[in-house]
Amino acid sequence: MTQARLMDGTALARRIVEDTAKRAADLTERTGVAPCLATVLVGEDPASVTYVRMKQNRCRKAGIESRHVALPAATTNGELVATLRALSDDPAVHGILLQHPVGEHIDERAAFEAIAPEKDVDGVTFASFATMSFGLPGFVSCTPGGIMRLLDEYDVDPAGKRAVVVGRSAILGKPVGMLLLARDATVTYCHSRTRELSAVVREADVVVAAVGRPRLIRGEDVKPGAVVVDAGYNAGNVGDVDFDSAAERASLITPVPGGVGPMTIATLLEQTVDAAARQLGV
Ligand SMILES: Nc1nc2c(c(=O)[nH]1)N[C@@H](CN(C=O)c1ccc(C(=O)N[C@@H](CCC(=O)O)C(=O)O)cc1)CN2
């Protein structure tokens, strides 16, 4: 029997996007310039193609222009860095997103650092990581930022809570842990070398599963009453949490689909309009 309340990312994202669309329209009217997001995709990974298309579609609906750069899988590090620097220097582009993952032959960190900090609407540069870590204003990584908004929406105050983040990726696990720490949670990171994963997760008041392993976290790993955030995006729209069993123990839980995913894109759109407003001096 399901006991947990659902954290509805679709509904909250819709409200954020509606508000963002109004701000985009107002900005365009006042400046004569529409906010513009550049998306960069290396190769043709089907999931990445889908995610980029979703971002472009939502941009269009929100009155945000998007410019897409599709690069072949064999693109070199130097070519990718040059592309991102050119977009960083282009005044018509206000936000830049490099779709992750890029090919293994590419130094993704070097590529992220080629994005101008003022256009880092995906929150992937060291500059953004620093502001996130110190709880200062700046761009946040989109999924982590979306997770924090969901927690706020459902009155989950991280202060003093034990938060366990399963995963330590640069765009998800690490920054969400830092955002939780900046809000005074006691944060533990778990990863592939963590011993007794279930025992660690069972200590958590807030669990963020962000590892990319389908249904890794099961009901028996969840402390009764815990808040469970499933940030896993695996093939077939399956999360990192076994929803049915986890929902029997959790107090609040995000579904997949309809939880964290829509919040990722809403955060991207919102930050693109923020970036455009700042660059256009509004
Ligand atoms: N540069 C980045 N790369 C990637 C990011 C990111 O934030 N920045 N995140 C992930 C995947 N991702 C966006 O890129 C993403 C994944 C899933 C969704 C989403 O809304 N999913 C829906 C279901 C999908 C569907 O309806 O078909 C949901 O959960 O409800 C959005 C974005 C990887 N790379």
Short mmCIF file of C-alpha atoms and ligand atoms in Angstrom, two decimals, residues 9-10 40 47-48 50-52 54-55 58 96-101 108 112 122-124 141-144 171-172 230-233 237 255-265 268, ligand 1:
data_model
loop_
_atom_site.label_atom_id
_atom_site.label_comp_id
_atom_site.label_asym_id
_atom_site.label_seq_id
_atom_site.Cartn_x
_atom_site.Cartn_y
_atom_site.Cartn_z
CA GLY A 9 7.48 17.94 -10.43
CA THR A 10 5.26 18.25 -13.48
CA VAL A 40 25.49 21.79 -28.04
CA ALA A 47 18.58 9.71 -25.10
CA SER A 48 20.63 12.90 -25.42
CA THR A 50 15.57 13.38 -26.98
CA TYR A 51 16.57 15.52 -23.98
CA VAL A 52 17.95 18.29 -26.20
CA MET A 54 12.67 18.50 -25.14
CA LYS A 55 14.72 21.53 -24.07
CA ARG A 58 10.02 23.97 -24.06
CA ILE A 96 24.87 27.76 -23.21
CA LEU A 97 24.17 24.10 -22.53
CA LEU A 98 26.57 21.30 -23.40
CA GLN A 99 24.57 18.09 -23.26
CA HIS A 100 26.15 15.45 -21.01
CA PRO A 101 27.61 12.90 -21.62
CA GLU A 108 34.31 17.25 -20.40
CA PHE A 112 32.51 23.02 -19.41
CA ASP A 122 23.22 24.71 -16.76
CA GLY A 123 25.42 25.38 -13.70
CA VAL A 124 28.35 23.21 -14.77
CA SER A 141 23.11 22.87 -11.77
CA CYS A 142 19.65 22.30 -13.20
CA THR A 143 18.63 18.98 -11.65
CA PRO A 144 20.03 19.87 -8.19
CA ILE A 171 26.27 17.70 -12.72
CA LEU A 172 24.11 15.94 -10.17
CA ASP A 230 14.69 9.92 -7.36
CA ALA A 231 17.03 11.77 -9.74
CA GLY A 232 17.91 8.70 -11.77
CA TYR A 233 17.34 8.86 -15.51
CA ASN A 237 11.92 6.09 -17.80
CA PRO A 255 7.87 9.74 -9.22
CA VAL A 256 9.70 8.90 -12.45
CA PRO A 257 8.49 10.26 -14.78
CA GLY A 258 6.96 13.44 -13.44
CA GLY A 259 9.31 14.30 -10.59
CA VAL A 260 12.80 15.65 -10.96
CA GLY A 261 12.97 15.51 -14.79
CA PRO A 262 10.54 18.33 -15.57
CA MET A 263 12.16 20.46 -12.85
CA THR A 264 15.53 20.12 -14.64
CA ILE A 265 14.18 21.76 -17.77
CA LEU A 268 17.24 25.67 -17.31
N1 LIG B 1 24.22 19.29 -19.62
C1 LIG B 1 23.34 18.45 -19.04
N2 LIG B 1 23.26 17.20 -19.43
C2 LIG B 1 22.38 16.37 -18.81
C3 LIG B 1 21.53 16.85 -17.80
C4 LIG B 1 21.65 18.18 -17.40
O1 LIG B 1 20.94 18.68 -16.47
N3 LIG B 1 22.56 18.97 -18.05
N4 LIG B 1 20.59 16.00 -17.23
C5 LIG B 1 20.41 14.66 -17.72
C6 LIG B 1 19.17 14.36 -18.45
N5 LIG B 1 18.23 15.42 -18.74
C7 LIG B 1 18.61 16.55 -19.37
O2 LIG B 1 19.55 16.68 -20.07
C8 LIG B 1 16.84 15.18 -18.52
C9 LIG B 1 16.37 13.93 -18.24
C10 LIG B 1 14.99 13.71 -18.08
C11 LIG B 1 14.10 14.76 -18.20
C12 LIG B 1 12.63 14.58 -18.08
O3 LIG B 1 11.90 15.55 -18.04
N6 LIG B 1 12.16 13.35 -18.05
C13 LIG B 1 10.75 13.10 -17.97
C14 LIG B 1 10.44 11.86 -18.74
C15 LIG B 1 10.90 11.91 -20.14
C16 LIG B 1 9.82 11.74 -21.14
O4 LIG B 1 8.73 12.24 -20.92
O5 LIG B 1 10.11 11.13 -22.17
C17 LIG B 1 10.33 12.94 -16.53
O6 LIG B 1 11.16 12.56 -15.68
O7 LIG B 1 9.16 13.19 -16.25
C18 LIG B 1 14.58 16.02 -18.45
C19 LIG B 1 15.94 16.23 -18.62
C20 LIG B 1 21.49 14.16 -18.63
N7 LIG B 1 22.31 15.09 -19.20
#
